[in-house]
């Protein structure tokens, strides 16, 4: 996902560097461009983690609010998208801790497929996609997080390591483990009499 | 494993979740009106460090000025000691050291060991009436 220099270290893209310079100079247009480039990916990431459209929206706004505060300290050692994912993940963890302390933690978490989709939207009309999303939603958060980051958000293991603040080797192992659990979930769905999934 | 490869491909092929149409406008509206240039912390720290160093140097210089020893009458400064020439002196005598304006001072000559007229006493005797 990220371009790399000779040492293999990720760097921000040249156009992102230009955008960052404009932002640091106080350009409102640069801020707007940053939002347009990255808000959808951040929202989708948070939607997968939270399983709640409204919470994902709120956390997305909190993520960008934190980004405006911290952008001056962004050193460009990763792509901007990776950095935003890191902030979003931190916001999600903070929200989870707050939920555990409140009665809201007892509320049933609605599935993304039931909440996020517009009935007229055809995106999840695909049976296979809906089954896969449902299985993803049933995974515990740590497993779901690594699968979403790697396969849905397209982050490399190096980027994921920055987002999750874990070694890349650990992230890779967790991803493989999560993939195995997802496969078992799907197989259990099949053995319960669900229609066979297309191969 | 082939099944994992297939599952990976299926995951990558998943259609992305739809994004609420109002979200972009909401985020754009929340962009701060004015962006302050980032504080150049390094410049502030450098200036503060320089001011602190200057203050310390001034304080040290003033302290040394205050601690300058008192000079005998007639002296305005203590000159650095000149290199001593080999002295042709009588054994047991201490050569007279010439130090700039102090050369005119009459220090007198003395011989070692000093001759004492009366034996030195370390302390005065205790009067007898103080004993019980």
PDB file of C-alpha atoms in Angstrom:
ATOM      1  CA  UNK A   1       0.000   0.000   0.000  1.00  0.00           C
ATOM      2  CA  UNK A   2       2.778   2.402   0.894  1.00  0.00           C
ATOM      3  CA  UNK A   3       5.688   3.417  -1.328  1.00  0.00           C
ATOM      4  CA  UNK A   4       8.969   2.567   0.304  1.00  0.00           C
ATOM      5  CA  UNK A   5      12.392   4.124   0.218  1.00  0.00           C
ATOM      6  CA  UNK A   6      15.611   2.162  -0.250  1.00  0.00           C
ATOM      7  CA  UNK A   7      15.704   1.149   3.366  1.00  0.00           C
ATOM      8  CA  UNK A   8      12.233  -0.320   3.068  1.00  0.00           C
ATOM      9  CA  UNK A   9      10.707   2.260   5.377  1.00  0.00           C
ATOM     10  CA  UNK A  10       7.236   3.487   4.372  1.00  0.00           C
ATOM     11  CA  UNK A  11       6.942   7.112   3.423  1.00  0.00           C
ATOM     12  CA  UNK A  12       4.098   9.377   2.637  1.00  0.00           C
ATOM     13  CA  UNK A  13       3.131   9.737  -0.976  1.00  0.00           C
ATOM     14  CA  UNK A  14       4.486  12.818  -2.789  1.00  0.00           C
ATOM     15  CA  UNK A  15       1.009  14.247  -3.295  1.00  0.00           C
ATOM     16  CA  UNK A  16       0.267  13.649   0.381  1.00  0.00           C
ATOM     17  CA  UNK A  17       3.434  15.506   1.323  1.00  0.00           C
ATOM     18  CA  UNK A  18       2.288  18.433  -0.774  1.00  0.00           C
ATOM     19  CA  UNK A  19      -1.095  18.273   0.891  1.00  0.00           C
ATOM     20  CA  UNK A  20       0.487  18.153   4.327  1.00  0.00           C
ATOM     21  CA  UNK A  21       2.609  21.203   3.561  1.00  0.00           C
ATOM     22  CA  UNK A  22      -0.487  23.089   2.489  1.00  0.00           C
ATOM     23  CA  UNK A  23      -2.312  21.977   5.591  1.00  0.00           C
ATOM     24  CA  UNK A  24       0.495  23.092   7.866  1.00  0.00           C
ATOM     25  CA  UNK A  25       0.408  26.430   6.100  1.00  0.00           C
ATOM     26  CA  UNK A  26      -3.231  26.728   7.196  1.00  0.00           C
ATOM     27  CA  UNK A  27      -4.969  25.804   3.956  1.00  0.00           C
ATOM     28  CA  UNK A  28      -8.610  24.939   4.515  1.00  0.00           C
ATOM     29  CA  UNK A  29      -8.785  23.442   1.036  1.00  0.00           C
ATOM     30  CA  UNK A  30      -6.017  21.019   1.950  1.00  0.00           C
ATOM     31  CA  UNK A  31      -7.997  19.880   4.972  1.00  0.00           C
ATOM     32  CA  UNK A  32     -11.065  19.331   2.815  1.00  0.00           C
ATOM     33  CA  UNK A  33      -9.027  17.305   0.354  1.00  0.00           C
ATOM     34  CA  UNK A  34      -7.673  15.148   3.151  1.00  0.00           C
ATOM     35  CA  UNK A  35     -11.209  14.447   4.295  1.00  0.00           C
ATOM     36  CA  UNK A  36     -12.414  13.525   0.826  1.00  0.00           C
ATOM     37  CA  UNK A  37      -9.473  11.190   0.247  1.00  0.00           C
ATOM     38  CA  UNK A  38      -9.717   9.245   3.484  1.00  0.00           C
ATOM     39  CA  UNK A  39     -13.073   9.564   5.227  1.00  0.00           C
ATOM     40  CA  UNK A  40     -14.715   6.595   3.473  1.00  0.00           C
ATOM     41  CA  UNK A  41     -11.955   4.151   4.387  1.00  0.00           C
ATOM     42  CA  UNK A  42     -11.911   5.346   7.987  1.00  0.00           C
ATOM     43  CA  UNK A  43     -15.697   5.066   8.237  1.00  0.00           C
ATOM     44  CA  UNK A  44     -15.772   1.549   6.781  1.00  0.00           C
ATOM     45  CA  UNK A  45     -13.051   0.425   9.147  1.00  0.00           C
ATOM     46  CA  UNK A  46     -14.958   1.773  12.137  1.00  0.00           C
ATOM     47  CA  UNK A  47     -18.244   0.374  10.841  1.00  0.00           C
ATOM     48  CA  UNK A  48     -16.733  -3.106  10.721  1.00  0.00           C
ATOM     49  CA  UNK A  49     -15.341  -2.748  14.209  1.00  0.00           C
ATOM     50  CA  UNK A  50     -18.399  -1.252  15.865  1.00  0.00           C
ATOM     51  CA  UNK A  51     -21.147  -2.862  13.815  1.00  0.00           C
ATOM     52  CA  UNK A  52     -23.132   0.335  14.325  1.00  0.00           C
ATOM     53  CA  UNK A  53     -23.608   2.984  11.659  1.00  0.00           C
ATOM     54  CA  UNK A  54     -24.199   5.889  14.004  1.00  0.00           C
ATOM     55  CA  UNK A  55     -21.313   5.022  16.272  1.00  0.00           C
ATOM     56  CA  UNK A  56     -19.064   4.617  13.245  1.00  0.00           C
ATOM     57  CA  UNK A  57     -20.061   8.089  12.054  1.00  0.00           C
ATOM     58  CA  UNK A  58     -19.363   9.628  15.425  1.00  0.00           C
ATOM     59  CA  UNK A  59     -16.026   7.899  15.746  1.00  0.00           C
ATOM     60  CA  UNK A  60     -15.095   8.972  12.242  1.00  0.00           C
ATOM     61  CA  UNK A  61     -15.723  12.575  13.186  1.00  0.00           C
ATOM     62  CA  UNK A  62     -13.699  12.120  16.370  1.00  0.00           C
ATOM     63  CA  UNK A  63     -10.910  10.597  14.338  1.00  0.00           C
ATOM     64  CA  UNK A  64     -10.626  13.572  12.028  1.00  0.00           C
ATOM     65  CA  UNK A  65     -10.965  16.008  14.920  1.00  0.00           C
ATOM     66  CA  UNK A  66      -7.988  14.312  16.560  1.00  0.00           C
ATOM     67  CA  UNK A  67      -6.160  14.342  13.249  1.00  0.00           C
ATOM     68  CA  UNK A  68      -6.465  18.141  12.947  1.00  0.00           C
ATOM     69  CA  UNK A  69      -4.969  18.441  16.407  1.00  0.00           C
ATOM     70  CA  UNK A  70      -2.135  16.015  15.785  1.00  0.00           C
ATOM     71  CA  UNK A  71      -1.325  16.653  12.157  1.00  0.00           C
ATOM     72  CA  UNK A  72       1.410  19.089  13.085  1.00  0.00           C
ATOM     73  CA  UNK A  73       3.254  16.234  14.797  1.00  0.00           C
ATOM     74  CA  UNK A  74       2.792  13.776  11.935  1.00  0.00           C
ATOM     75  CA  UNK A  75       6.306  12.905  10.845  1.00  0.00           C
ATOM     76  CA  UNK A  76       5.446  11.114   7.621  1.00  0.00           C
ATOM     77  CA  UNK A  77       6.940   7.782   8.653  1.00  0.00           C
ATOM     78  CA  UNK A  78       3.792   6.115   7.337  1.00  0.00           C
ATOM     79  CA  UNK A  79       1.118   6.863   4.825  1.00  0.00           C
ATOM     80  CA  UNK A  80      -1.550   9.246   5.982  1.00  0.00           C
ATOM     81  CA  UNK A  81      -4.173   6.500   5.659  1.00  0.00           C
ATOM     82  CA  UNK A  82      -2.222   4.283   8.038  1.00  0.00           C
ATOM     83  CA  UNK A  83      -1.907   7.107  10.515  1.00  0.00           C
ATOM     84  CA  UNK A  84      -5.642   7.821  10.324  1.00  0.00           C
ATOM     85  CA  UNK A  85      -6.416   4.144  10.844  1.00  0.00           C
ATOM     86  CA  UNK A  86      -4.245   4.230  13.939  1.00  0.00           C
ATOM     87  CA  UNK A  87      -6.201   7.178  15.342  1.00  0.00           C
ATOM     88  CA  UNK A  88      -9.508   5.517  14.423  1.00  0.00           C
ATOM     89  CA  UNK A  89      -8.503   2.287  16.132  1.00  0.00           C
ATOM     90  CA  UNK A  90      -7.510   4.199  19.256  1.00  0.00           C
ATOM     91  CA  UNK A  91     -10.851   5.999  19.263  1.00  0.00           C
ATOM     92  CA  UNK A  92     -12.634   2.671  18.901  1.00  0.00           C
ATOM     93  CA  UNK A  93     -10.743   1.176  21.836  1.00  0.00           C
ATOM     94  CA  UNK A  94     -11.521   4.215  23.982  1.00  0.00           C
ATOM     95  CA  UNK A  95     -15.197   3.951  23.058  1.00  0.00           C
ATOM     96  CA  UNK A  96     -15.231   0.277  23.944  1.00  0.00           C
ATOM     97  CA  UNK A  97     -13.754   0.992  27.356  1.00  0.00           C
ATOM     98  CA  UNK A  98     -16.361   3.695  27.915  1.00  0.00           C
ATOM     99  CA  UNK A  99     -19.117   1.311  26.871  1.00  0.00           C
ATOM    100  CA  UNK A 100     -17.955  -1.327  29.301  1.00  0.00           C
ATOM    101  CA  UNK A 101     -18.317   1.207  32.062  1.00  0.00           C
ATOM    102  CA  UNK A 102     -21.837   2.109  31.046  1.00  0.00           C
ATOM    103  CA  UNK A 103     -25.095   0.210  30.676  1.00  0.00           C
ATOM    104  CA  UNK A 104     -24.881   0.627  26.923  1.00  0.00           C
ATOM    105  CA  UNK A 105     -22.576  -2.357  26.870  1.00  0.00           C
ATOM    106  CA  UNK A 106     -25.588  -4.575  27.546  1.00  0.00           C
ATOM    107  CA  UNK A 107     -27.398  -3.409  24.438  1.00  0.00           C
ATOM    108  CA  UNK A 108     -27.481  -5.863  21.546  1.00  0.00           C
ATOM    109  CA  UNK A 109     -25.108  -4.818  18.815  1.00  0.00           C
ATOM    110  CA  UNK A 110     -26.978  -4.680  15.515  1.00  0.00           C
ATOM    111  CA  UNK A 111     -25.320  -6.368  12.595  1.00  0.00           C
ATOM    112  CA  UNK A 112     -23.870  -4.202   9.905  1.00  0.00           C
ATOM    113  CA  UNK A 113     -25.862  -5.986   7.212  1.00  0.00           C
ATOM    114  CA  UNK A 114     -29.104  -5.089   8.957  1.00  0.00           C
ATOM    115  CA  UNK A 115     -28.264  -1.501   9.861  1.00  0.00           C
ATOM    116  CA  UNK A 116     -25.875  -0.079   7.341  1.00  0.00           C
ATOM    117  CA  UNK A 117     -27.582  -1.158   4.192  1.00  0.00           C
ATOM    118  CA  UNK A 118     -30.283   0.808   2.524  1.00  0.00           C
ATOM    119  CA  UNK A 119     -33.080  -1.589   1.521  1.00  0.00           C
ATOM    120  CA  UNK A 120     -32.763  -0.262  -1.974  1.00  0.00           C
ATOM    121  CA  UNK A 121     -29.011  -0.787  -1.955  1.00  0.00           C
ATOM    122  CA  UNK A 122     -27.968  -3.792  -4.017  1.00  0.00           C
ATOM    123  CA  UNK A 123     -24.497  -4.082  -2.593  1.00  0.00           C
ATOM    124  CA  UNK A 124     -25.385  -6.785  -0.116  1.00  0.00           C
ATOM    125  CA  UNK A 125     -27.877  -8.557  -2.339  1.00  0.00           C
ATOM    126  CA  UNK A 126     -25.093 -10.998  -3.054  1.00  0.00           C
ATOM    127  CA  UNK A 127     -25.820 -13.967  -0.830  1.00  0.00           C
ATOM    128  CA  UNK A 128     -22.200 -14.941  -0.512  1.00  0.00           C
ATOM    129  CA  UNK A 129     -21.193 -11.434   0.486  1.00  0.00           C
ATOM    130  CA  UNK A 130     -23.924 -11.232   3.113  1.00  0.00           C
ATOM    131  CA  UNK A 131     -22.901 -14.603   4.568  1.00  0.00           C
ATOM    132  CA  UNK A 132     -19.273 -13.540   4.676  1.00  0.00           C
ATOM    133  CA  UNK A 133     -20.109 -10.224   6.326  1.00  0.00           C
ATOM    134  CA  UNK A 134     -22.309 -12.031   8.839  1.00  0.00           C
ATOM    135  CA  UNK A 135     -19.504 -14.447   9.656  1.00  0.00           C
ATOM    136  CA  UNK A 136     -17.064 -11.556  10.021  1.00  0.00           C
ATOM    137  CA  UNK A 137     -19.483  -9.877  12.359  1.00  0.00           C
ATOM    138  CA  UNK A 138     -19.603 -12.974  14.548  1.00  0.00           C
ATOM    139  CA  UNK A 139     -15.857 -12.996  15.054  1.00  0.00           C
ATOM    140  CA  UNK A 140     -14.462 -11.438  18.184  1.00  0.00           C
ATOM    141  CA  UNK A 141     -13.090  -7.930  17.764  1.00  0.00           C
ATOM    142  CA  UNK A 142      -9.352  -8.715  17.686  1.00  0.00           C
ATOM    143  CA  UNK A 143      -9.795 -11.319  14.938  1.00  0.00           C
ATOM    144  CA  UNK A 144     -12.229  -9.175  12.992  1.00  0.00           C
ATOM    145  CA  UNK A 145      -9.891  -6.189  13.222  1.00  0.00           C
ATOM    146  CA  UNK A 146      -6.942  -7.889  11.555  1.00  0.00           C
ATOM    147  CA  UNK A 147      -9.086  -9.415   8.801  1.00  0.00           C
ATOM    148  CA  UNK A 148     -10.759  -6.081   8.056  1.00  0.00           C
ATOM    149  CA  UNK A 149      -7.473  -4.219   8.027  1.00  0.00           C
ATOM    150  CA  UNK A 150      -5.706  -6.679   5.770  1.00  0.00           C
ATOM    151  CA  UNK A 151      -8.343  -7.928   3.340  1.00  0.00           C
ATOM    152  CA  UNK A 152     -10.949  -5.188   3.298  1.00  0.00           C
ATOM    153  CA  UNK A 153      -8.880  -2.075   3.960  1.00  0.00           C
ATOM    154  CA  UNK A 154      -5.880  -3.403   2.041  1.00  0.00           C
ATOM    155  CA  UNK A 155      -3.209  -2.599   4.604  1.00  0.00           C
ATOM    156  CA  UNK A 156       0.089  -4.460   4.559  1.00  0.00           C
ATOM    157  CA  UNK A 157       1.315  -6.274   7.649  1.00  0.00           C
ATOM    158  CA  UNK A 158       3.781  -3.433   8.222  1.00  0.00           C
ATOM    159  CA  UNK A 159       0.963  -0.872   8.143  1.00  0.00           C
ATOM    160  CA  UNK A 160      -1.176  -3.041  10.376  1.00  0.00           C
ATOM    161  CA  UNK A 161       1.679  -3.229  12.856  1.00  0.00           C
ATOM    162  CA  UNK A 162       1.684   0.571  13.037  1.00  0.00           C
ATOM    163  CA  UNK A 163      -2.086   0.724  13.452  1.00  0.00           C
ATOM    164  CA  UNK A 164      -2.227  -1.935  16.143  1.00  0.00           C
ATOM    165  CA  UNK A 165       1.115  -1.050  17.761  1.00  0.00           C
ATOM    166  CA  UNK A 166       2.260  -4.647  17.532  1.00  0.00           C
ATOM    167  CA  UNK A 167       5.163  -6.368  15.822  1.00  0.00           C
ATOM    168  CA  UNK A 168       4.576  -7.243  12.195  1.00  0.00           C
ATOM    169  CA  UNK A 169       5.212 -10.916  12.908  1.00  0.00           C
ATOM    170  CA  UNK A 170       2.536 -10.962  15.573  1.00  0.00           C
ATOM    171  CA  UNK A 171       0.097  -9.259  13.249  1.00  0.00           C
ATOM    172  CA  UNK A 172       0.778 -11.771  10.511  1.00  0.00           C
ATOM    173  CA  UNK A 173       0.249 -14.673  12.888  1.00  0.00           C
ATOM    174  CA  UNK A 174      -2.968 -13.146  14.242  1.00  0.00           C
ATOM    175  CA  UNK A 175      -4.256 -12.669  10.719  1.00  0.00           C
ATOM    176  CA  UNK A 176      -3.652 -16.305   9.872  1.00  0.00           C
ATOM    177  CA  UNK A 177      -5.354 -17.376  13.074  1.00  0.00           C
ATOM    178  CA  UNK A 178      -8.335 -15.137  12.383  1.00  0.00           C
ATOM    179  CA  UNK A 179      -8.626 -16.500   8.865  1.00  0.00           C
ATOM    180  CA  UNK A 180      -8.770 -20.016  10.262  1.00  0.00           C
ATOM    181  CA  UNK A 181     -11.501 -19.050  12.702  1.00  0.00           C
ATOM    182  CA  UNK A 182     -13.515 -17.410   9.943  1.00  0.00           C
ATOM    183  CA  UNK A 183     -13.233 -20.542   7.853  1.00  0.00           C
ATOM    184  CA  UNK A 184     -14.489 -22.650  10.749  1.00  0.00           C
ATOM    185  CA  UNK A 185     -17.417 -20.271  11.237  1.00  0.00           C
ATOM    186  CA  UNK A 186     -18.368 -20.529   7.595  1.00  0.00           C
ATOM    187  CA  UNK A 187     -18.094 -24.308   7.640  1.00  0.00           C
ATOM    188  CA  UNK A 188     -20.297 -24.467  10.732  1.00  0.00           C
ATOM    189  CA  UNK A 189     -22.862 -22.348   8.903  1.00  0.00           C
ATOM    190  CA  UNK A 190     -22.839 -24.853   6.067  1.00  0.00           C
ATOM    191  CA  UNK A 191     -23.221 -27.869   8.325  1.00  0.00           C
ATOM    192  CA  UNK A 192     -26.274 -26.259   9.938  1.00  0.00           C
ATOM    193  CA  UNK A 193     -28.105 -26.541   6.661  1.00  0.00           C
ATOM    194  CA  UNK A 194     -27.334 -23.191   5.066  1.00  0.00           C
ATOM    195  CA  UNK A 195     -27.120 -23.186   1.282  1.00  0.00           C
ATOM    196  CA  UNK A 196     -23.721 -24.244   0.054  1.00  0.00           C
ATOM    197  CA  UNK A 197     -21.405 -21.379  -0.511  1.00  0.00           C
ATOM    198  CA  UNK A 198     -20.111 -20.915  -4.034  1.00  0.00           C
ATOM    199  CA  UNK A 199     -16.552 -22.154  -4.461  1.00  0.00           C
TER     200      UNK A 199
ATOM    201  CA  UNK B   1      -4.180 -24.181   2.145  1.00  0.00           C
ATOM    202  CA  UNK B   2      -6.348 -23.951  -0.891  1.00  0.00           C
ATOM    203  CA  UNK B   3      -9.446 -23.221   1.155  1.00  0.00           C
ATOM    204  CA  UNK B   4      -7.687 -20.326   2.877  1.00  0.00           C
ATOM    205  CA  UNK B   5      -6.546 -18.964  -0.480  1.00  0.00           C
ATOM    206  CA  UNK B   6     -10.112 -19.105  -1.697  1.00  0.00           C
ATOM    207  CA  UNK B   7     -11.368 -17.452   1.467  1.00  0.00           C
ATOM    208  CA  UNK B   8      -8.760 -14.713   1.138  1.00  0.00           C
ATOM    209  CA  UNK B   9      -9.882 -14.064  -2.400  1.00  0.00           C
ATOM    210  CA  UNK B  10     -13.508 -13.919  -1.291  1.00  0.00           C
ATOM    211  CA  UNK B  11     -12.663 -11.455   1.434  1.00  0.00           C
ATOM    212  CA  UNK B  12     -10.778  -9.211  -0.960  1.00  0.00           C
ATOM    213  CA  UNK B  13     -13.670  -9.366  -3.395  1.00  0.00           C
ATOM    214  CA  UNK B  14     -16.256  -8.242  -0.847  1.00  0.00           C
ATOM    215  CA  UNK B  15     -18.082  -5.109  -1.928  1.00  0.00           C
ATOM    216  CA  UNK B  16     -17.218  -2.142   0.295  1.00  0.00           C
ATOM    217  CA  UNK B  17     -19.758  -0.994   2.836  1.00  0.00           C
ATOM    218  CA  UNK B  18     -21.835   1.953   1.728  1.00  0.00           C
ATOM    219  CA  UNK B  19     -20.963   5.253   3.331  1.00  0.00           C
ATOM    220  CA  UNK B  20     -23.704   7.577   4.613  1.00  0.00           C
ATOM    221  CA  UNK B  21     -24.099  10.426   2.166  1.00  0.00           C
ATOM    222  CA  UNK B  22     -24.269  13.030   4.906  1.00  0.00           C
ATOM    223  CA  UNK B  23     -20.988  11.983   6.484  1.00  0.00           C
ATOM    224  CA  UNK B  24     -18.711  13.877   4.099  1.00  0.00           C
ATOM    225  CA  UNK B  25     -20.593  17.136   4.584  1.00  0.00           C
ATOM    226  CA  UNK B  26     -20.563  16.614   8.330  1.00  0.00           C
ATOM    227  CA  UNK B  27     -16.796  16.113   8.366  1.00  0.00           C
ATOM    228  CA  UNK B  28     -16.145  19.060   6.068  1.00  0.00           C
ATOM    229  CA  UNK B  29     -18.226  21.287   8.310  1.00  0.00           C
ATOM    230  CA  UNK B  30     -16.180  20.214  11.310  1.00  0.00           C
ATOM    231  CA  UNK B  31     -12.863  21.333   9.833  1.00  0.00           C
ATOM    232  CA  UNK B  32     -11.460  24.078  12.071  1.00  0.00           C
ATOM    233  CA  UNK B  33     -11.980  27.535  10.581  1.00  0.00           C
ATOM    234  CA  UNK B  34      -8.419  28.643  11.064  1.00  0.00           C
ATOM    235  CA  UNK B  35      -5.439  26.416  11.175  1.00  0.00           C
ATOM    236  CA  UNK B  36      -2.632  27.647  13.337  1.00  0.00           C
ATOM    237  CA  UNK B  37       0.837  27.022  12.039  1.00  0.00           C
ATOM    238  CA  UNK B  38       2.469  24.382  14.125  1.00  0.00           C
ATOM    239  CA  UNK B  39       4.418  25.750  17.045  1.00  0.00           C
ATOM    240  CA  UNK B  40       8.056  25.621  16.289  1.00  0.00           C
ATOM    241  CA  UNK B  41       8.944  24.036  19.527  1.00  0.00           C
ATOM    242  CA  UNK B  42      12.555  23.659  18.624  1.00  0.00           C
ATOM    243  CA  UNK B  43      12.922  27.396  18.084  1.00  0.00           C
ATOM    244  CA  UNK B  44      11.226  28.162  21.374  1.00  0.00           C
ATOM    245  CA  UNK B  45      13.402  25.667  23.209  1.00  0.00           C
ATOM    246  CA  UNK B  46      16.532  27.038  21.579  1.00  0.00           C
ATOM    247  CA  UNK B  47      15.675  30.585  22.553  1.00  0.00           C
ATOM    248  CA  UNK B  48      14.846  29.555  26.098  1.00  0.00           C
ATOM    249  CA  UNK B  49      18.070  27.598  26.378  1.00  0.00           C
ATOM    250  CA  UNK B  50      20.105  30.512  25.100  1.00  0.00           C
ATOM    251  CA  UNK B  51      18.486  32.898  27.549  1.00  0.00           C
ATOM    252  CA  UNK B  52      19.108  30.493  30.379  1.00  0.00           C
ATOM    253  CA  UNK B  53      22.746  30.046  29.413  1.00  0.00           C
ATOM    254  CA  UNK B  54      23.248  33.793  29.183  1.00  0.00           C
ATOM    255  CA  UNK B  55      21.683  34.253  32.613  1.00  0.00           C
ATOM    256  CA  UNK B  56      23.922  31.599  34.117  1.00  0.00           C
ATOM    257  CA  UNK B  57      27.038  33.173  32.586  1.00  0.00           C
ATOM    258  CA  UNK B  58      26.118  36.618  33.859  1.00  0.00           C
ATOM    259  CA  UNK B  59      25.428  35.208  37.321  1.00  0.00           C
ATOM    260  CA  UNK B  60      28.760  33.379  37.354  1.00  0.00           C
ATOM    261  CA  UNK B  61      30.660  36.461  36.257  1.00  0.00           C
ATOM    262  CA  UNK B  62      28.984  38.610  38.904  1.00  0.00           C
ATOM    263  CA  UNK B  63      29.667  35.994  41.547  1.00  0.00           C
ATOM    264  CA  UNK B  64      33.361  35.895  40.667  1.00  0.00           C
ATOM    265  CA  UNK B  65      33.498  39.675  40.733  1.00  0.00           C
ATOM    266  CA  UNK B  66      32.000  39.696  44.222  1.00  0.00           C
ATOM    267  CA  UNK B  67      34.436  37.077  45.474  1.00  0.00           C
ATOM    268  CA  UNK B  68      37.637  38.932  44.401  1.00  0.00           C
ATOM    269  CA  UNK B  69      39.979  39.014  47.470  1.00  0.00           C
ATOM    270  CA  UNK B  70      40.764  42.340  49.282  1.00  0.00           C
ATOM    271  CA  UNK B  71      44.071  43.858  48.196  1.00  0.00           C
ATOM    272  CA  UNK B  72      46.563  45.572  50.551  1.00  0.00           C
ATOM    273  CA  UNK B  73      46.645  49.349  50.558  1.00  0.00           C
ATOM    274  CA  UNK B  74      48.253  50.847  47.516  1.00  0.00           C
ATOM    275  CA  UNK B  75      47.430  47.934  45.270  1.00  0.00           C
ATOM    276  CA  UNK B  76      45.073  48.058  42.405  1.00  0.00           C
ATOM    277  CA  UNK B  77      45.531  44.568  41.126  1.00  0.00           C
ATOM    278  CA  UNK B  78      47.437  41.429  41.690  1.00  0.00           C
ATOM    279  CA  UNK B  79      49.965  40.928  38.961  1.00  0.00           C
ATOM    280  CA  UNK B  80      50.799  37.432  37.839  1.00  0.00           C
ATOM    281  CA  UNK B  81      53.892  36.094  39.517  1.00  0.00           C
ATOM    282  CA  UNK B  82      57.005  36.472  37.451  1.00  0.00           C
ATOM    283  CA  UNK B  83      59.260  33.534  36.990  1.00  0.00           C
ATOM    284  CA  UNK B  84      61.763  33.340  39.806  1.00  0.00           C
ATOM    285  CA  UNK B  85      65.387  33.741  38.938  1.00  0.00           C
ATOM    286  CA  UNK B  86      67.819  31.469  40.715  1.00  0.00           C
ATOM    287  CA  UNK B  87      68.364  33.094  44.052  1.00  0.00           C
ATOM    288  CA  UNK B  88      71.806  33.624  45.527  1.00  0.00           C
ATOM    289  CA  UNK B  89      70.873  33.564  49.109  1.00  0.00           C
ATOM    290  CA  UNK B  90      72.298  32.441  52.333  1.00  0.00           C
ATOM    291  CA  UNK B  91      71.209  29.007  53.529  1.00  0.00           C
ATOM    292  CA  UNK B  92      68.181  29.171  55.793  1.00  0.00           C
ATOM    293  CA  UNK B  93      66.901  32.395  54.426  1.00  0.00           C
ATOM    294  CA  UNK B  94      63.837  32.755  52.349  1.00  0.00           C
ATOM    295  CA  UNK B  95      64.229  34.685  49.148  1.00  0.00           C
ATOM    296  CA  UNK B  96      62.293  37.882  48.797  1.00  0.00           C
ATOM    297  CA  UNK B  97      59.678  37.515  46.086  1.00  0.00           C
ATOM    298  CA  UNK B  98      59.222  40.531  43.879  1.00  0.00           C
ATOM    299  CA  UNK B  99      55.632  41.043  42.858  1.00  0.00           C
ATOM    300  CA  UNK B 100      55.125  44.144  40.823  1.00  0.00           C
ATOM    301  CA  UNK B 101      54.059  46.997  43.019  1.00  0.00           C
ATOM    302  CA  UNK B 102      54.644  44.911  46.110  1.00  0.00           C
ATOM    303  CA  UNK B 103      58.406  45.101  45.508  1.00  0.00           C
ATOM    304  CA  UNK B 104      58.537  48.334  47.470  1.00  0.00           C
ATOM    305  CA  UNK B 105      56.920  46.775  50.530  1.00  0.00           C
ATOM    306  CA  UNK B 106      59.327  46.201  53.380  1.00  0.00           C
ATOM    307  CA  UNK B 107      58.889  42.640  54.396  1.00  0.00           C
ATOM    308  CA  UNK B 108      62.141  42.431  56.285  1.00  0.00           C
ATOM    309  CA  UNK B 109      64.494  39.497  56.398  1.00  0.00           C
ATOM    310  CA  UNK B 110      64.163  36.615  58.763  1.00  0.00           C
ATOM    311  CA  UNK B 111      66.138  33.507  59.422  1.00  0.00           C
ATOM    312  CA  UNK B 112      64.806  30.004  59.997  1.00  0.00           C
ATOM    313  CA  UNK B 113      64.295  28.666  62.596  1.00  0.00           C
ATOM    314  CA  UNK B 114      62.680  31.594  64.323  1.00  0.00           C
ATOM    315  CA  UNK B 115      64.220  32.484  67.629  1.00  0.00           C
ATOM    316  CA  UNK B 116      61.725  32.905  70.417  1.00  0.00           C
ATOM    317  CA  UNK B 117      62.545  34.829  73.551  1.00  0.00           C
ATOM    318  CA  UNK B 118      60.059  32.941  75.642  1.00  0.00           C
ATOM    319  CA  UNK B 119      58.788  29.441  75.114  1.00  0.00           C
ATOM    320  CA  UNK B 120      55.470  29.331  73.382  1.00  0.00           C
ATOM    321  CA  UNK B 121      52.536  28.056  75.367  1.00  0.00           C
ATOM    322  CA  UNK B 122      49.678  26.313  73.725  1.00  0.00           C
ATOM    323  CA  UNK B 123      47.242  27.669  76.286  1.00  0.00           C
ATOM    324  CA  UNK B 124      47.217  29.803  79.396  1.00  0.00           C
ATOM    325  CA  UNK B 125      47.294  27.977  82.759  1.00  0.00           C
ATOM    326  CA  UNK B 126      44.068  27.446  84.639  1.00  0.00           C
ATOM    327  CA  UNK B 127      43.875  29.574  87.800  1.00  0.00           C
ATOM    328  CA  UNK B 128      44.087  27.473  90.940  1.00  0.00           C
ATOM    329  CA  UNK B 129      40.964  28.976  92.457  1.00  0.00           C
ATOM    330  CA  UNK B 130      38.907  27.342  89.730  1.00  0.00           C
ATOM    331  CA  UNK B 131      39.736  23.916  91.032  1.00  0.00           C
ATOM    332  CA  UNK B 132      37.484  22.479  93.700  1.00  0.00           C
TER     333      UNK B 132
END
